[in-house]
Short mmCIF file of C-alpha atoms in Angstrom, two decimals:
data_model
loop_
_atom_site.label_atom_id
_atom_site.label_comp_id
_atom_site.label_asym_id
_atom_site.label_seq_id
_atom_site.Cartn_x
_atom_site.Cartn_y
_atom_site.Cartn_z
CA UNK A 1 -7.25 -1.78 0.89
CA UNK A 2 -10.04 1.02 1.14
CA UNK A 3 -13.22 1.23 0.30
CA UNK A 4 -13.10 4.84 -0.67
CA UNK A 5 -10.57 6.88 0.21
CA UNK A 6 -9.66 10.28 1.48
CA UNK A 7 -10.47 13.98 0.04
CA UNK A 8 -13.70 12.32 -1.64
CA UNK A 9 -13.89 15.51 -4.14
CA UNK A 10 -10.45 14.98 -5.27
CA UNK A 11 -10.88 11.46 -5.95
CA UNK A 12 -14.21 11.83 -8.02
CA UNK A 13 -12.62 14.77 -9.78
CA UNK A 14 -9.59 12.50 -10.22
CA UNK A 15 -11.83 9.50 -11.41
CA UNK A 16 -13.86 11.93 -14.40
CA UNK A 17 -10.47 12.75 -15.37
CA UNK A 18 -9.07 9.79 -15.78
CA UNK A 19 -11.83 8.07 -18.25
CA UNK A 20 -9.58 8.70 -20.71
CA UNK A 21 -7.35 5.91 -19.57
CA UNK A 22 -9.86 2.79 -18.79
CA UNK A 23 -9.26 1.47 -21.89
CA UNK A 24 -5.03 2.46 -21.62
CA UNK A 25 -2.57 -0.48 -21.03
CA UNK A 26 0.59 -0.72 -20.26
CA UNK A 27 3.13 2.41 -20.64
CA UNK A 28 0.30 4.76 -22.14
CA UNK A 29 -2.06 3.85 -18.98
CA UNK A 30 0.08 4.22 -16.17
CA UNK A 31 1.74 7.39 -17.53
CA UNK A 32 -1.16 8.96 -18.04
CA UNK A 33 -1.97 7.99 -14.82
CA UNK A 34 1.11 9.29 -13.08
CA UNK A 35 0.97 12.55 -14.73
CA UNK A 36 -2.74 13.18 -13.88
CA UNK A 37 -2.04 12.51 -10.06
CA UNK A 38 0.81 14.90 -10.50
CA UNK A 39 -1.46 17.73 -12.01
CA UNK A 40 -3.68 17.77 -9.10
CA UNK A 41 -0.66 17.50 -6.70
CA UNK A 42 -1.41 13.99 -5.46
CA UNK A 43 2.62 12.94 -6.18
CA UNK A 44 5.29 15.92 -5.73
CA UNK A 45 7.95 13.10 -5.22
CA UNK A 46 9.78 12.52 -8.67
CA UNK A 47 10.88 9.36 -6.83
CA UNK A 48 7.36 8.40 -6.25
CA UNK A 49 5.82 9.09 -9.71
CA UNK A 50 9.20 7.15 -11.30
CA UNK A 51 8.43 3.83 -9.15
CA UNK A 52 4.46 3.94 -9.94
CA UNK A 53 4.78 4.71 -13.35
CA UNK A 54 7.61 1.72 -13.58
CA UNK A 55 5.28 -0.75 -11.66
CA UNK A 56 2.52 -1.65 -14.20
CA UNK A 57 -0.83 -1.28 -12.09
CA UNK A 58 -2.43 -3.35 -14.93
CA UNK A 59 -0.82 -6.43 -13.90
CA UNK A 60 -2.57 -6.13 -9.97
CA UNK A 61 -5.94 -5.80 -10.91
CA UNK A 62 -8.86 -8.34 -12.18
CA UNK A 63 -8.65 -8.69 -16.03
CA UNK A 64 -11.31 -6.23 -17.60
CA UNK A 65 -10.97 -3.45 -14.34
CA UNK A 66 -10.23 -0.18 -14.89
CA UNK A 67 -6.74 -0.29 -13.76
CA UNK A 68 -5.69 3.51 -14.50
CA UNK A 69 -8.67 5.04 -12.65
CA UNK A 70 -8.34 7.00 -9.81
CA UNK A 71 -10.46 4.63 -7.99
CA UNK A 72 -10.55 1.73 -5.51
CA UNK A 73 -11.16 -2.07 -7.38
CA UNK A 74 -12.64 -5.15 -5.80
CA UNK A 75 -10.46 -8.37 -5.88
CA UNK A 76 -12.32 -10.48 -4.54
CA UNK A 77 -12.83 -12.05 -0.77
CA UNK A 78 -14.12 -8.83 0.76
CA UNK A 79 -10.73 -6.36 -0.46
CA UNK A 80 -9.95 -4.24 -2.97
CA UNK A 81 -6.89 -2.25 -3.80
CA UNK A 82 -6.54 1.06 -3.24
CA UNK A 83 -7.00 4.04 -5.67
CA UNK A 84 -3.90 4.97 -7.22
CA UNK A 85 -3.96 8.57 -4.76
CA UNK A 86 -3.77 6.67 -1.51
CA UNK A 87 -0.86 4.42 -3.12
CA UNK A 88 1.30 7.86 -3.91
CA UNK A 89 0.38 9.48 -0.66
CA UNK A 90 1.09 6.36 1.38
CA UNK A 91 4.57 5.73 -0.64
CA UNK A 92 5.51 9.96 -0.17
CA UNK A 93 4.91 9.76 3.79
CA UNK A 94 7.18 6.80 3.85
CA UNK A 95 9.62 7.50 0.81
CA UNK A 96 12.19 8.47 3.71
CA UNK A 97 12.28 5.21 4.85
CA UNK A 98 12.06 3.19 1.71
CA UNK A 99 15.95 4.29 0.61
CA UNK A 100 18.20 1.47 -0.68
CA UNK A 101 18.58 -1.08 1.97
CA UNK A 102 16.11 -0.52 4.17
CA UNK A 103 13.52 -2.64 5.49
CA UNK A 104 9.83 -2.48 4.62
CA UNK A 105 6.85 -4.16 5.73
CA UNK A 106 3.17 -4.26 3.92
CA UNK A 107 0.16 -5.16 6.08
CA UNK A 108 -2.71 -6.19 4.07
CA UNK A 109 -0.21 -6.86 0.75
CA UNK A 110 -3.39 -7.84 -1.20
CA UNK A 111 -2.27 -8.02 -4.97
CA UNK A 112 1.29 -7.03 -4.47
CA UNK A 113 1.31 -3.55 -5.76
CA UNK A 114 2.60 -1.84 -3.18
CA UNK A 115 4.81 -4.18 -2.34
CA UNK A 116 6.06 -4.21 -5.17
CA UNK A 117 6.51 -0.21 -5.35
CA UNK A 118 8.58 -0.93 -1.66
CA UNK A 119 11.10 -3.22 -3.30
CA UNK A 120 11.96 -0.91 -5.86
CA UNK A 121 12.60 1.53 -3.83
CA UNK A 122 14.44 -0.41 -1.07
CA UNK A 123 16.86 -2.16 -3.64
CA UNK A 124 17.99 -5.76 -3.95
CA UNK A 125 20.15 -4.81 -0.43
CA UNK A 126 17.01 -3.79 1.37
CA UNK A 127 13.91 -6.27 2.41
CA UNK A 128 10.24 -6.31 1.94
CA UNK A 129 7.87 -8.49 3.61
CA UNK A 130 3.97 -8.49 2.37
CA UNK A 131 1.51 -10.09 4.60
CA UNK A 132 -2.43 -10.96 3.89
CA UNK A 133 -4.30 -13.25 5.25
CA UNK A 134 -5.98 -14.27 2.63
CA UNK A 135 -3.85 -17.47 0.86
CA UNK A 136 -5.33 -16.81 -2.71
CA UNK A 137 -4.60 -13.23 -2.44
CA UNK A 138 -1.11 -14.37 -1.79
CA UNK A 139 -1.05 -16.28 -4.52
CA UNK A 140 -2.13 -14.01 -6.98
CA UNK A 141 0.47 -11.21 -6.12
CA UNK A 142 3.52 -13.68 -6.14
CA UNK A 143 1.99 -14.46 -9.69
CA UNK A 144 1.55 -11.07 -10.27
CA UNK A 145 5.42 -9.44 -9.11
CA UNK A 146 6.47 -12.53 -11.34
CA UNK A 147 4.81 -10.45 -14.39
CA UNK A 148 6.23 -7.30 -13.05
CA UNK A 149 9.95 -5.51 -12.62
CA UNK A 150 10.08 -6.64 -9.63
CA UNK A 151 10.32 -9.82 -10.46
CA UNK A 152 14.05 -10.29 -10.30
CA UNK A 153 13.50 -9.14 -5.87
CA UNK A 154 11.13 -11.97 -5.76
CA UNK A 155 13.47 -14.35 -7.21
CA UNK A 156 16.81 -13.14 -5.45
CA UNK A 157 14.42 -13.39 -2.29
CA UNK A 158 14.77 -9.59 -0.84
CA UNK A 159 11.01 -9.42 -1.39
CA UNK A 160 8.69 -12.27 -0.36
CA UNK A 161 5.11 -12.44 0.62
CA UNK A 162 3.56 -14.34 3.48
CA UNK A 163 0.28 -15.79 4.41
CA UNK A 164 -0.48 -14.64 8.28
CA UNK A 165 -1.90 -12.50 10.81
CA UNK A 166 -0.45 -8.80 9.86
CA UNK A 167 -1.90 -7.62 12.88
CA UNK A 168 1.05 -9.86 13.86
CA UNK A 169 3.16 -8.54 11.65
CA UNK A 170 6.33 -10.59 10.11
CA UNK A 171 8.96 -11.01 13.22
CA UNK A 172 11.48 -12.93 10.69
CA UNK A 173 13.15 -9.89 9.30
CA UNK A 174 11.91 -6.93 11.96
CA UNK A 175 12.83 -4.41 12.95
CA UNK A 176 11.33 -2.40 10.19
CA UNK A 177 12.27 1.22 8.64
CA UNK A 178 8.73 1.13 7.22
CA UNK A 179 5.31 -0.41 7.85
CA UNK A 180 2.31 0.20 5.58
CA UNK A 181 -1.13 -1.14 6.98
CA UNK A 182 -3.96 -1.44 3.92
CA UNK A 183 -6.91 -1.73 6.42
CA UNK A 184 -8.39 0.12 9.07
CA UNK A 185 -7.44 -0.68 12.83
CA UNK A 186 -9.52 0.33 15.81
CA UNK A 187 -6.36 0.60 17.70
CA UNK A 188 -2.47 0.28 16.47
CA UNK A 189 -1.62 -3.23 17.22
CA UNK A 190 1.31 -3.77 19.74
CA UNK A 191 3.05 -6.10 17.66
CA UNK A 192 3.57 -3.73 15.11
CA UNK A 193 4.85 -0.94 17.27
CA UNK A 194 7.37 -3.53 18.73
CA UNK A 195 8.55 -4.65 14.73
CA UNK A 196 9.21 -0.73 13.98
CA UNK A 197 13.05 0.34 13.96
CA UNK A 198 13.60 3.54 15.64
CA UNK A 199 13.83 5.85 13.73
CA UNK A 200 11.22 4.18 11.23
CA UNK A 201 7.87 5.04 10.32
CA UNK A 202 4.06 3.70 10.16
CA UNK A 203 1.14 4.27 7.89
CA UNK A 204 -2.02 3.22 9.16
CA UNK A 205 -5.56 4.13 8.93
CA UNK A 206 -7.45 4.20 12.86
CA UNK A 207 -11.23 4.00 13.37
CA UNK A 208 -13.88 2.57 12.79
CA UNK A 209 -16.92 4.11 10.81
CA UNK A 210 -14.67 7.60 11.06
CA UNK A 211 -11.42 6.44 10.05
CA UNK A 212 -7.76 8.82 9.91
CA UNK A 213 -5.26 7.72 8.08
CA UNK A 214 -1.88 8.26 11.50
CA UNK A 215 1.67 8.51 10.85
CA UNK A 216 3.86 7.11 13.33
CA UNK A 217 7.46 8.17 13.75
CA UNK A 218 8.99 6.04 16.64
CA UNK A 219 11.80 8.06 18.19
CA UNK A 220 15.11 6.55 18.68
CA UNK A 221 14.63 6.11 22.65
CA UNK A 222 11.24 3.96 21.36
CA UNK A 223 8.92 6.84 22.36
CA UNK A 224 6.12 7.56 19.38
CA UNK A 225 4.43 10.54 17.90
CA UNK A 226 1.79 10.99 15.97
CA UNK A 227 0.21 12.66 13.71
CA UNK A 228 -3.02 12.80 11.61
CA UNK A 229 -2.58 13.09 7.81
CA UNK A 230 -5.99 12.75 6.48
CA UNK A 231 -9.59 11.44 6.57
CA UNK A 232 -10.17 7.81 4.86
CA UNK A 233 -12.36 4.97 4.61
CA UNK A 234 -10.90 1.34 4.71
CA UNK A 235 -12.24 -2.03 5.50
CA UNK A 236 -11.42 -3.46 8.52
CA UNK A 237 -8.15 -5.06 9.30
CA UNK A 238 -9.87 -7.71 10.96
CA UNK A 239 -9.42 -11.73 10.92
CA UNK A 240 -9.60 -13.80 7.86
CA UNK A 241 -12.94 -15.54 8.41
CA UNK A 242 -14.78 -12.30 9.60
CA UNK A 243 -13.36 -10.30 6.63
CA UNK A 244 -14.48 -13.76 4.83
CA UNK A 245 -17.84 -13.51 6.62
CA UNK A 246 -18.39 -9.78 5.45
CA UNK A 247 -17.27 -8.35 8.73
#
C-alpha cells in the first residue's frame, strides 16, 4: 500500500494520461489501463498485462474512485492501494515465482487485488495466502475476489485471506516461492526470511522517510542477496492500532 510510489515523473505523466479512463468500467477501463502501462514500458510481461487486465481493478476500490488511474487510492483505516505501476512491477519481479503451483504470500493484502493477480497466476494447484491486519479490510477483499475471477480459488480454498500480524507472516502453508510486502519495513522481518523457500523471492519496500523498494532471492543453501530495484514511498508496515492511530 503506498502513498506515492516510485519514478514520481512517470507516475504523474502516467496519471494525465490516463484521465481518459476515470469514468471507464469494466473491460474498456482496465484495458485501457493495461495498454497505457505497456506504452510507457511499465509491463513488458504479456503474462503480467493478461492477469491485470483479467482482474477487474474496479471491483478493489471505493465506489466513485478512479479505479483506472495510474495513481494510489485511499481505502480507508490509514491504507490505500497501490497505483496500478507498482502492482505490474511488483507482479514482473516475482512472475518467476508465481508459475502454476507455486506458493505465494501477500503482506499487507488490503483489498485483495494483488492477491488476487497471485492466484491466477499460481493456479488452482498452487496457494496464496493474503494477510492484513486490519479485519474490515479483510472483509472487504474476500467480498471483493467473490465479485472477481478469482472467485472460484477462493471457494476451492487455494487462495484465502487472513487477519494477522504479516510481519509474522502466515506459517500454515510456508515455505513460500513468493512474498509481496505492501508497506514499508525499517528492517526485513525475520519471520519472513524464515517462511521464504529457497529458491523463492521477496518484494519489499525498506526505510523509513527514504524508502527502496529490495528484492530478495534466498539461495538454495538459505544464504540471501539483494538487490535495490527502485525508489518508493509506502506507509509503514507497522501494528494495527498505530497504523489505526495515524502512525
Amino acid at each position: 500500500m503506498e502513498v506515492c510510489s516510485l519514478a514520481r515523473n512517470l507516475c504523474f505523466s502516467l496519471f494525465s494520461t490516463h484521465k481518459q479512463f476515470q469514468s471507464g468500467t469494466g473491460s474498456s477501463g482496465k484495458r485501457g489501463m493495461v495498454e497505457n502501462l505497456k506504452r510507457y514500458g511499465v509491463i513488458s510481461s504479456k503474462r503480467v498485462a493478461q492477469v491485470m487486465e483479467a482482474l477487474d481493478r474496479g471491483l478493489f476500490v471505493p465506489v466513485g474512485s478512479s479505479a483506472y488511474v495510474d495513481t494510489p487510492v485511499p481505502i480507508g483505516y490509514n491504507a490505500t492501494i497501490s497505483a496500478p505501476h507498482m502492482h505490474a512491477t511488483c507482479l514482473q519481479l516475482l512472475e518467476d515465482k508465481l508459475h502454476p503451483g507455486m506458493r505465494a504470500l501477500d503482506v499487507g493484502s488490503g483489498t485483495g487485488y494483488l492477491t488476487g493477480c497471485f492466484a491466477l497466476m499460481v493456479g488452482a494447484e498452487g496457494r496464496v495466502v493474503g494477510v492484513d491486519h486490519i479485519p474490515e479490510l479483510v472483509d472487504m477483499s474476500i467480498k471483493n475476489i467473490e465479485k472477481s475471477v478469482a472467485a472460484s480459488f477462493l471457494k476451492k480454498g487455494s487462495l484465502s485471506l487472513h487477519v494477522g500480524d504479516g510481519r509474522k507472516g502466515w506459517q500454515e502453508f510456508a515455505p513460500y516461492d513468493a512474498i509481496h510486502v505492501g508497506a514499508a519495513a525499517s528492517e526485513i522481518p525475520q519471520p519472513l526470511l524464515d517462511q521464504l523457500k529457497p529458491g523463492g523471492r521477496m518484494v519489499i519496500p525498506l526505510g523509513t522517510y527514504f524508502q527502496e523498494l529490495k528484492v530478495i532471492d534466498k539461495n538454495e543453501d538459505g544464504s540471501i542477496k539483494v538487490h535495490t530495484e527502485t525508489s518508493v514511498r509506502y506507509v509503514p508496515l507497522t501494528s494495527r492500532v498505530e497504523q489505526l492511530g495515524g502512525f
